[in-house]
Structure formats: structure tokens, C-alpha cells
PDB file of C-alpha atoms in Angstrom:
ATOM      1  CA  MET I   1      65.271  32.148  71.940  1.00 88.00           C
ATOM      2  CA  LEU I   2      63.437  35.421  71.115  1.00 96.00           C
ATOM      3  CA  GLU I   3      61.828  36.113  67.765  1.00 96.00           C
ATOM      4  CA  VAL I   4      60.155  39.441  66.976  1.00 96.00           C
ATOM      5  CA  ARG I   5      58.470  39.764  63.582  1.00 95.00           C
ATOM      6  CA  ASP I   6      56.885  42.791  61.879  1.00 95.00           C
ATOM      7  CA  LEU I   7      56.297  44.572  65.180  1.00 96.00           C
ATOM      8  CA  SER I   8      54.519  47.926  64.971  1.00 95.00           C
ATOM      9  CA  ILE I   9      53.556  49.981  68.028  1.00 95.00           C
ATOM     10  CA  ARG I  10      51.562  53.159  68.501  1.00 92.00           C
ATOM     11  CA  TYR I  11      51.197  55.561  71.390  1.00 89.00           C
ATOM     12  CA  GLU I  12      47.860  57.196  70.652  1.00 83.00           C
ATOM     13  CA  ASP I  13      48.376  58.729  67.159  1.00 82.00           C
ATOM     14  CA  ASN I  14      52.159  58.363  67.140  1.00 87.00           C
ATOM     15  CA  ALA I  15      53.648  55.396  65.253  1.00 90.00           C
ATOM     16  CA  THR I  16      56.624  54.734  67.523  1.00 90.00           C
ATOM     17  CA  VAL I  17      57.855  51.396  66.138  1.00 93.00           C
ATOM     18  CA  LYS I  18      57.412  50.389  62.489  1.00 93.00           C
ATOM     19  CA  ASP I  19      57.569  46.795  61.227  1.00 94.00           C
ATOM     20  CA  VAL I  20      60.569  45.835  63.375  1.00 95.00           C
ATOM     21  CA  SER I  21      61.951  42.288  63.074  1.00 95.00           C
ATOM     22  CA  PHE I  22      64.917  40.696  64.840  1.00 95.00           C
ATOM     23  CA  THR I  23      65.969  37.568  66.698  1.00 95.00           C
ATOM     24  CA  VAL I  24      68.050  36.869  69.794  1.00 95.00           C
ATOM     25  CA  ALA I  25      69.694  33.446  69.756  1.00 94.00           C
ATOM     26  CA  ASP I  26      70.502  31.232  72.729  1.00 92.00           C
ATOM     27  CA  GLY I  27      73.512  32.626  74.569  1.00 91.00           C
ATOM     28  CA  GLU I  28      73.594  35.803  72.461  1.00 93.00           C
ATOM     29  CA  ILE I  29      73.586  39.480  73.347  1.00 93.00           C
ATOM     30  CA  TYR I  30      71.633  41.487  70.790  1.00 94.00           C
ATOM     31  CA  SER I  31      71.783  45.251  71.180  1.00 94.00           C
ATOM     32  CA  ILE I  32      69.402  47.881  69.863  1.00 95.00           C
ATOM     33  CA  ILE I  33      70.974  51.330  69.871  1.00 92.00           C
ATOM     34  CA  GLY I  34      69.358  54.657  69.187  1.00 89.00           C
ATOM     35  CA  PRO I  35      68.812  58.130  70.610  1.00 86.00           C
ATOM     36  CA  SER I  36      66.226  58.991  73.237  1.00 84.00           C
ATOM     37  CA  GLY I  37      62.741  58.776  71.791  1.00 84.00           C
ATOM     38  CA  SER I  38      63.713  56.358  69.021  1.00 87.00           C
ATOM     39  CA  GLY I  39      61.476  53.597  70.409  1.00 89.00           C
ATOM     40  CA  LYS I  40      64.103  51.203  71.734  1.00 91.00           C
ATOM     41  CA  SER I  41      62.685  51.009  75.273  1.00 91.00           C
ATOM     42  CA  THR I  42      59.219  50.689  73.752  1.00 93.00           C
ATOM     43  CA  ILE I  43      60.339  47.437  72.113  1.00 95.00           C
ATOM     44  CA  LEU I  44      61.530  46.081  75.473  1.00 93.00           C
ATOM     45  CA  ASN I  45      58.245  47.067  77.074  1.00 93.00           C
ATOM     46  CA  ALA I  46      56.353  45.312  74.294  1.00 95.00           C
ATOM     47  CA  VAL I  47      58.282  42.078  74.844  1.00 95.00           C
ATOM     48  CA  SER I  48      57.518  42.160  78.580  1.00 93.00           C
ATOM     49  CA  GLY I  49      53.901  43.288  78.175  1.00 92.00           C
ATOM     50  CA  MET I  50      54.552  46.616  79.928  1.00 91.00           C
ATOM     51  CA  LEU I  51      53.537  49.152  77.285  1.00 90.00           C
ATOM     52  CA  GLY I  52      50.979  50.850  79.498  1.00 81.00           C
ATOM     53  CA  ARG I  53      47.458  51.972  78.673  1.00 81.00           C
ATOM     54  CA  ASN I  54      48.417  54.364  75.849  1.00 86.00           C
ATOM     55  CA  GLY I  55      50.651  51.889  74.018  1.00 89.00           C
ATOM     56  CA  THR I  56      49.198  49.514  71.438  1.00 92.00           C
ATOM     57  CA  ILE I  57      50.803  46.799  69.343  1.00 95.00           C
ATOM     58  CA  THR I  58      49.099  47.218  65.980  1.00 94.00           C
ATOM     59  CA  SER I  59      50.775  44.286  64.212  1.00 94.00           C
ATOM     60  CA  GLY I  60      53.419  41.614  64.610  1.00 95.00           C
ATOM     61  CA  THR I  61      54.302  38.575  66.682  1.00 96.00           C
ATOM     62  CA  ILE I  62      56.627  37.982  69.632  1.00 97.00           C
ATOM     63  CA  ARG I  63      57.832  34.452  70.425  1.00 95.00           C
ATOM     64  CA  LEU I  64      60.007  33.129  73.255  1.00 95.00           C
ATOM     65  CA  SER I  65      61.505  29.643  73.057  1.00 93.00           C
ATOM     66  CA  GLY I  66      59.169  28.800  70.205  1.00 92.00           C
ATOM     67  CA  GLN I  67      55.986  29.835  72.022  1.00 94.00           C
ATOM     68  CA  ASP I  68      53.901  32.933  71.380  1.00 95.00           C
ATOM     69  CA  LEU I  69      54.009  35.816  73.841  1.00 95.00           C
ATOM     70  CA  PHE I  70      51.976  38.055  71.524  1.00 94.00           C
ATOM     71  CA  ARG I  71      49.928  36.955  68.530  1.00 91.00           C
ATOM     72  CA  ASP I  72      46.727  37.951  66.702  1.00 90.00           C
ATOM     73  CA  GLY I  73      46.533  41.267  68.510  1.00 90.00           C
ATOM     74  CA  ALA I  74      46.779  40.002  72.090  1.00 92.00           C
ATOM     75  CA  TYR I  75      49.203  38.699  74.688  1.00 94.00           C
ATOM     76  CA  THR I  76      48.971  34.990  75.408  1.00 95.00           C
ATOM     77  CA  PRO I  77      48.789  33.249  78.817  1.00 95.00           C
ATOM     78  CA  TYR I  78      52.383  32.131  78.219  1.00 94.00           C
ATOM     79  CA  LEU I  79      53.633  35.656  78.981  1.00 94.00           C
ATOM     80  CA  LYS I  80      52.237  35.488  82.505  1.00 91.00           C
ATOM     81  CA  GLN I  81      53.902  32.105  82.999  1.00 90.00           C
ATOM     82  CA  VAL I  82      57.399  33.317  82.076  1.00 91.00           C
ATOM     83  CA  LEU I  83      57.422  36.968  83.200  1.00 88.00           C
ATOM     84  CA  GLY I  84      59.717  37.360  86.190  1.00 79.00           C
ATOM     85  CA  ARG I  85      60.881  33.791  85.733  1.00 83.00           C
ATOM     86  CA  GLN I  86      62.441  32.780  82.402  1.00 88.00           C
ATOM     87  CA  LEU I  87      62.004  36.384  81.268  1.00 92.00           C
ATOM     88  CA  ALA I  88      63.758  38.889  83.555  1.00 89.00           C
ATOM     89  CA  THR I  89      64.389  42.629  83.333  1.00 89.00           C
ATOM     90  CA  ILE I  90      67.045  45.026  84.586  1.00 86.00           C
ATOM     91  CA  THR I  91      66.800  48.796  84.216  1.00 84.00           C
ATOM     92  CA  GLN I  92      69.092  51.799  84.435  1.00 81.00           C
ATOM     93  CA  HIS I  93      67.935  52.319  88.036  1.00 80.00           C
ATOM     94  CA  PRO I  94      67.723  48.783  89.478  1.00 72.00           C
ATOM     95  CA  ASP I  95      67.517  50.072  93.051  1.00 73.00           C
ATOM     96  CA  ARG I  96      64.025  51.352  92.217  1.00 79.00           C
ATOM     97  CA  SER I  97      62.872  47.871  91.234  1.00 78.00           C
ATOM     98  CA  PHE I  98      63.807  46.481  94.663  1.00 89.00           C
ATOM     99  CA  ASP I  99      61.507  46.843  97.652  1.00 91.00           C
ATOM    100  CA  PRO I 100      63.264  49.283 100.025  1.00 92.00           C
ATOM    101  CA  LEU I 101      61.639  47.666 103.072  1.00 94.00           C
ATOM    102  CA  PHE I 102      63.259  44.256 102.581  1.00 95.00           C
ATOM    103  CA  THR I 103      66.845  43.087 102.436  1.00 96.00           C
ATOM    104  CA  ILE I 104      68.451  41.772  99.279  1.00 95.00           C
ATOM    105  CA  GLY I 105      68.443  38.313 100.841  1.00 95.00           C
ATOM    106  CA  ASP I 106      64.713  38.425 101.565  1.00 94.00           C
ATOM    107  CA  GLN I 107      63.984  39.459  97.982  1.00 92.00           C
ATOM    108  CA  MET I 108      66.283  36.883  96.402  1.00 92.00           C
ATOM    109  CA  THR I 109      64.746  34.183  98.597  1.00 93.00           C
ATOM    110  CA  GLU I 110      61.252  35.148  97.459  1.00 89.00           C
ATOM    111  CA  VAL I 111      62.341  35.027  93.823  1.00 85.00           C
ATOM    112  CA  MET I 112      63.847  31.550  94.217  1.00 87.00           C
ATOM    113  CA  ARG I 113      60.745  30.222  95.933  1.00 85.00           C
ATOM    114  CA  VAL I 114      58.656  31.153  92.897  1.00 77.00           C
ATOM    115  CA  ASN I 115      60.250  28.354  90.901  1.00 74.00           C
ATOM    116  CA  GLU I 116      61.279  25.774  93.475  1.00 79.00           C
ATOM    117  CA  LYS I 117      60.601  24.519  96.956  1.00 83.00           C
ATOM    118  CA  ILE I 118      63.616  25.746  98.847  1.00 88.00           C
ATOM    119  CA  SER I 119      64.311  26.466 102.492  1.00 91.00           C
ATOM    120  CA  ARG I 120      65.596  29.839 103.602  1.00 92.00           C
ATOM    121  CA  LYS I 121      68.891  28.228 104.555  1.00 93.00           C
ATOM    122  CA  ASP I 122      69.358  26.692 101.123  1.00 93.00           C
ATOM    123  CA  ALA I 123      68.205  29.895  99.436  1.00 93.00           C
ATOM    124  CA  LYS I 124      70.883  31.841 101.293  1.00 94.00           C
ATOM    125  CA  LYS I 125      73.544  29.307 100.336  1.00 94.00           C
ATOM    126  CA  LYS I 126      72.539  29.465  96.683  1.00 93.00           C
ATOM    127  CA  GLY I 127      72.058  33.235  96.704  1.00 93.00           C
ATOM    128  CA  THR I 128      75.376  34.117  98.328  1.00 95.00           C
ATOM    129  CA  ALA I 129      77.136  31.762  95.876  1.00 93.00           C
ATOM    130  CA  LEU I 130      75.561  33.692  92.987  1.00 91.00           C
ATOM    131  CA  LEU I 131      76.573  37.008  94.547  1.00 93.00           C
ATOM    132  CA  GLU I 132      80.127  35.718  94.860  1.00 91.00           C
ATOM    133  CA  ARG I 133      80.026  34.774  91.173  1.00 87.00           C
ATOM    134  CA  LEU I 134      79.117  38.388  90.436  1.00 86.00           C
ATOM    135  CA  TYR I 135      82.352  39.435  92.184  1.00 85.00           C
ATOM    136  CA  PHE I 136      80.998  40.562  95.524  1.00 91.00           C
ATOM    137  CA  SER I 137      83.881  40.145  97.964  1.00 90.00           C
ATOM    138  CA  ASP I 138      81.487  40.018 100.938  1.00 93.00           C
ATOM    139  CA  PRO I 139      78.293  38.303  99.696  1.00 94.00           C
ATOM    140  CA  GLU I 140      77.007  37.753 103.231  1.00 95.00           C
ATOM    141  CA  ARG I 141      76.987  41.496 103.867  1.00 96.00           C
ATOM    142  CA  VAL I 142      75.240  42.167 100.546  1.00 95.00           C
ATOM    143  CA  TRP I 143      72.665  39.485 101.376  1.00 96.00           C
ATOM    144  CA  ASP I 144      71.819  41.283 104.624  1.00 96.00           C
ATOM    145  CA  SER I 145      71.843  44.784 103.077  1.00 96.00           C
ATOM    146  CA  TYR I 146      68.918  46.947 102.035  1.00 95.00           C
ATOM    147  CA  PRO I 147      68.929  48.304  98.454  1.00 93.00           C
ATOM    148  CA  HIS I 148      69.753  51.860  99.541  1.00 92.00           C
ATOM    149  CA  GLN I 149      72.929  50.575 101.180  1.00 94.00           C
ATOM    150  CA  LEU I 150      74.359  49.453  97.819  1.00 92.00           C
ATOM    151  CA  SER I 151      75.801  51.493  94.967  1.00 88.00           C
ATOM    152  CA  GLY I 152      74.224  51.568  91.505  1.00 83.00           C
ATOM    153  CA  GLY I 153      76.792  49.163  90.103  1.00 84.00           C
ATOM    154  CA  MET I 154      76.248  46.765  92.984  1.00 89.00           C
ATOM    155  CA  CYS I 155      72.480  46.883  92.457  1.00 89.00           C
ATOM    156  CA  GLN I 156      72.963  46.012  88.785  1.00 87.00           C
ATOM    157  CA  ARG I 157      75.023  42.967  89.707  1.00 88.00           C
ATOM    158  CA  VAL I 158      72.431  41.938  92.292  1.00 91.00           C
ATOM    159  CA  ALA I 159      69.752  42.210  89.592  1.00 88.00           C
ATOM    160  CA  VAL I 160      71.728  39.838  87.361  1.00 87.00           C
ATOM    161  CA  ALA I 161      72.251  37.424  90.269  1.00 89.00           C
ATOM    162  CA  MET I 162      68.522  37.552  90.980  1.00 86.00           C
ATOM    163  CA  ALA I 163      67.723  36.710  87.350  1.00 85.00           C
ATOM    164  CA  LEU I 164      70.082  33.731  87.505  1.00 85.00           C
ATOM    165  CA  SER I 165      68.576  32.594  90.795  1.00 84.00           C
ATOM    166  CA  ASN I 166      65.190  32.432  89.096  1.00 79.00           C
ATOM    167  CA  LYS I 167      66.637  30.453  86.167  1.00 82.00           C
ATOM    168  CA  ALA I 168      66.012  33.207  83.634  1.00 85.00           C
ATOM    169  CA  THR I 169      66.863  32.375  80.021  1.00 91.00           C
ATOM    170  CA  LEU I 170      66.308  35.854  78.547  1.00 94.00           C
ATOM    171  CA  LEU I 171      67.369  39.104  80.186  1.00 92.00           C
ATOM    172  CA  LEU I 172      65.898  42.406  78.996  1.00 94.00           C
ATOM    173  CA  ALA I 173      68.424  45.128  79.805  1.00 91.00           C
ATOM    174  CA  ASP I 174      67.228  48.737  79.478  1.00 90.00           C
ATOM    175  CA  GLU I 175      70.184  51.161  79.513  1.00 88.00           C
ATOM    176  CA  PRO I 176      71.822  49.135  82.314  1.00 86.00           C
ATOM    177  CA  THR I 177      75.047  51.183  82.377  1.00 84.00           C
ATOM    178  CA  SER I 178      73.745  54.724  81.866  1.00 82.00           C
ATOM    179  CA  ALA I 179      73.613  55.569  85.587  1.00 77.00           C
ATOM    180  CA  LEU I 180      77.053  54.087  86.330  1.00 81.00           C
ATOM    181  CA  ASP I 181      80.439  55.779  86.340  1.00 81.00           C
ATOM    182  CA  VAL I 182      83.026  54.671  83.792  1.00 83.00           C
ATOM    183  CA  THR I 183      84.761  52.205  86.129  1.00 82.00           C
ATOM    184  CA  SER I 184      81.484  50.598  87.207  1.00 81.00           C
ATOM    185  CA  GLN I 185      80.386  50.399  83.573  1.00 83.00           C
ATOM    186  CA  ALA I 186      83.519  48.483  82.612  1.00 85.00           C
ATOM    187  CA  GLU I 187      83.140  46.077  85.526  1.00 84.00           C
ATOM    188  CA  PHE I 188      79.473  45.437  84.786  1.00 84.00           C
ATOM    189  CA  ILE I 189      80.139  44.833  81.068  1.00 86.00           C
ATOM    190  CA  ARG I 190      82.885  42.320  81.838  1.00 84.00           C
ATOM    191  CA  GLN I 191      80.792  40.485  84.411  1.00 84.00           C
ATOM    192  CA  LEU I 192      77.635  40.335  82.290  1.00 86.00           C
ATOM    193  CA  ARG I 193      79.616  39.042  79.314  1.00 88.00           C
ATOM    194  CA  GLU I 194      81.130  36.355  81.533  1.00 87.00           C
ATOM    195  CA  VAL I 195      77.683  35.274  82.789  1.00 86.00           C
ATOM    196  CA  VAL I 196      76.390  35.029  79.215  1.00 87.00           C
ATOM    197  CA  ASP I 197      79.372  32.950  78.117  1.00 88.00           C
ATOM    198  CA  THR I 198      79.166  30.652  81.149  1.00 87.00           C
ATOM    199  CA  ASP I 199      75.407  30.194  81.537  1.00 85.00           C
ATOM    200  CA  GLY I 200      74.155  30.615  77.987  1.00 86.00           C
ATOM    201  CA  LEU I 201      71.900  33.483  79.054  1.00 89.00           C
ATOM    202  CA  SER I 202      70.386  35.471  76.193  1.00 93.00           C
ATOM    203  CA  VAL I 203      70.232  39.279  76.473  1.00 94.00           C
ATOM    204  CA  LEU I 204      68.254  41.925  74.621  1.00 95.00           C
ATOM    205  CA  LEU I 205      70.106  45.149  75.409  1.00 93.00           C
ATOM    206  CA  VAL I 206      68.921  48.651  74.535  1.00 92.00           C
ATOM    207  CA  THR I 207      71.323  51.556  74.853  1.00 91.00           C
ATOM    208  CA  HIS I 208      72.200  54.917  73.352  1.00 89.00           C
ATOM    209  CA  ASN I 209      75.905  54.218  73.974  1.00 87.00           C
ATOM    210  CA  MET I 210      77.809  52.816  70.989  1.00 86.00           C
ATOM    211  CA  ALA I 211      80.811  51.870  73.140  1.00 86.00           C
ATOM    212  CA  VAL I 212      78.620  49.759  75.440  1.00 88.00           C
ATOM    213  CA  ALA I 213      76.928  48.048  72.487  1.00 88.00           C
ATOM    214  CA  LYS I 214      80.253  47.297  70.849  1.00 86.00           C
ATOM    215  CA  ALA I 215      81.780  45.952  74.063  1.00 86.00           C
ATOM    216  CA  LEU I 216      78.857  43.681  74.901  1.00 87.00           C
ATOM    217  CA  ALA I 217      76.883  42.692  71.833  1.00 90.00           C
ATOM    218  CA  ASP I 218      77.279  39.881  69.339  1.00 90.00           C
ATOM    219  CA  ARG I 219      74.997  41.723  66.903  1.00 92.00           C
ATOM    220  CA  VAL I 220      73.698  45.286  66.791  1.00 93.00           C
ATOM    221  CA  GLY I 221      70.642  46.940  65.275  1.00 93.00           C
ATOM    222  CA  VAL I 222      70.176  50.694  64.960  1.00 92.00           C
ATOM    223  CA  LEU I 223      66.716  52.141  65.585  1.00 92.00           C
ATOM    224  CA  LYS I 224      65.914  55.469  63.980  1.00 88.00           C
ATOM    225  CA  ASP I 225      62.439  56.956  63.676  1.00 85.00           C
ATOM    226  CA  GLY I 226      60.972  53.608  64.697  1.00 89.00           C
ATOM    227  CA  VAL I 227      62.741  51.632  61.959  1.00 91.00           C
ATOM    228  CA  LEU I 228      65.389  49.030  62.823  1.00 92.00           C
ATOM    229  CA  GLU I 229      68.348  48.241  60.583  1.00 89.00           C
ATOM    230  CA  GLU I 230      71.261  45.937  61.305  1.00 83.00           C
ATOM    231  CA  TYR I 231      74.631  47.420  60.462  1.00 69.00           C
ATOM    232  CA  ARG I 232      77.816  45.546  59.710  1.00 57.00           C
ATOM    233  CA  GLY I 233      81.315  46.225  58.462  1.00 44.00           C
ATOM    234  CA  ASP I 234      82.540  49.675  57.460  1.00 41.00           C
ATOM    235  CA  ARG I 235      79.063  51.207  57.408  1.00 40.00           C
ATOM    236  CA  PHE I 236      78.942  50.798  61.143  1.00 42.00           C
ATOM    237  CA  ALA I 237      82.639  50.420  62.023  1.00 39.00           C
ATOM    238  CA  TYR I 238      81.448  47.225  63.679  1.00 38.00           C
ATOM    239  CA  SER I 239      81.453  43.771  62.121  1.00 35.00           C
ATOM    240  CA  GLY I 240      78.744  42.178  64.254  1.00 38.00           C
ATOM    241  CA  SER I 241      81.337  40.179  66.198  1.00 39.00           C
ATOM    242  CA  ARG I 242      82.641  41.365  69.555  1.00 42.00           C
ATOM    243  CA  THR I 243      86.073  39.963  68.696  1.00 37.00           C
ATOM    244  CA  SER I 244      86.710  41.874  65.462  1.00 35.00           C
ATOM    245  CA  GLU I 245      86.743  45.465  64.366  1.00 33.00           C
TER     246      GLU I 245
END
């Protein structure tokens, strides 16, 4: 699904990421953990082409589904084709990524119409079914709500439903549980894991929280001072499998 090779990134004179390589397989959750400032969010931004003016990829390649997103020092037209479609993003504050002037239903409808010709009636039917899958007991009310009327945990689940509605195959998740309380964290982890297992969605998750990484991820890499290393077994108290200790 996603293949990152020998990725190095600079912000002005600061080498933030150094020769990082990893893969995310179909239907896998791969987690990068590390403290603030370690470069983990920088890697997500590089994959999505959102480094900003001061960020520069100095070497490496990024491939999605066998096609280049970044190669030979530049992003390819393929990134524009998949961004917001096959490649979706959720952040620690998903409510800020929604337009406050439009309802959840309006925004989900617009997302669905990017990929397919669909009427508003059919979009609502499909959208409320996805919201129900994400354990909303009253999907019709959520559909008609504005982002500020939903809690942080609810907004995270809406963001996942929106990614599914747009037929995303890879989800970039940047600290998706850090703004949630413990109960909401547990619910979101369970529901995201269920979506991955059911739909074969791939997830690249970055977090500073070991418990979240262990609960969600199939494999884990630790980023320290811009260098990524995969840990397994006793060295990490984590075997690389979410079903074993």
C-alpha cells in the first residue's frame, strides 16, 4: 500500500527526518511513536504533500499502491489525484478540518460527489449508514448537525466515516486520540480497529502514546532524533502483533 524509502527532510538548516524507510501493507495499521519534535508528524505531512514552504524533502521516495507520490526531488501528479480521495487524513482536532458553516451532511455529500455521481438523497442514505456503522445511535441527527455541535470523539468518528465515504484506502492519523478523554479514546480505538478489519483500510498512525500504539497497531516504529527503528520483543515489550505481548 504505502512504501517510504530513504526519506530525509529538512526545515531550513535542521535535519528533521533522516533516511527513514518503512512500509504499510494493505489492511495494516503501522504506528510511528515518538516525543514531540521527533519528526513523526513531519513524515505524515511529507506523505500528504503538506510540509509547508520551509520544509524540504532532500532525498527518498514515497509510493502509494505502486505509484510514485514523490520521486526525483518532486511530487508527482498522482498525489493530486489521490489526495482527499484514496489518501485521507484525520488530526487530533478534526473539528477544525470541517467547515463550521456547513452541516456534517453537506460536507459528507460534497466528499462523496468528488468520486461518484450521486444524488443528495442517495448520499444521505449512504452517509447515515456509515455513521451508524461508526456507532452513532442517531445518525440522522449527526447528519444535520454542525461540527461545533459534536464532541471531539464524535468528530473523529465522523472523519473516519467521511474517509470511507470517499473510498479511501490509506488513512493518515495524526495523534487522533490525544484530545479525547480516556473513555472516548477506548471507543475510538475499538471502532477504528473494527473498520480496518472489515474494510481492509490501511492506516499510518503517529502518536506519542505507547498504550494507543500497542492497542491499535500491527507494527510499531520508534522515531528518535529523526531516525526510525522498529522494535520487537523484549526490547520494546511489544512483539509487533496486537494479539500477543
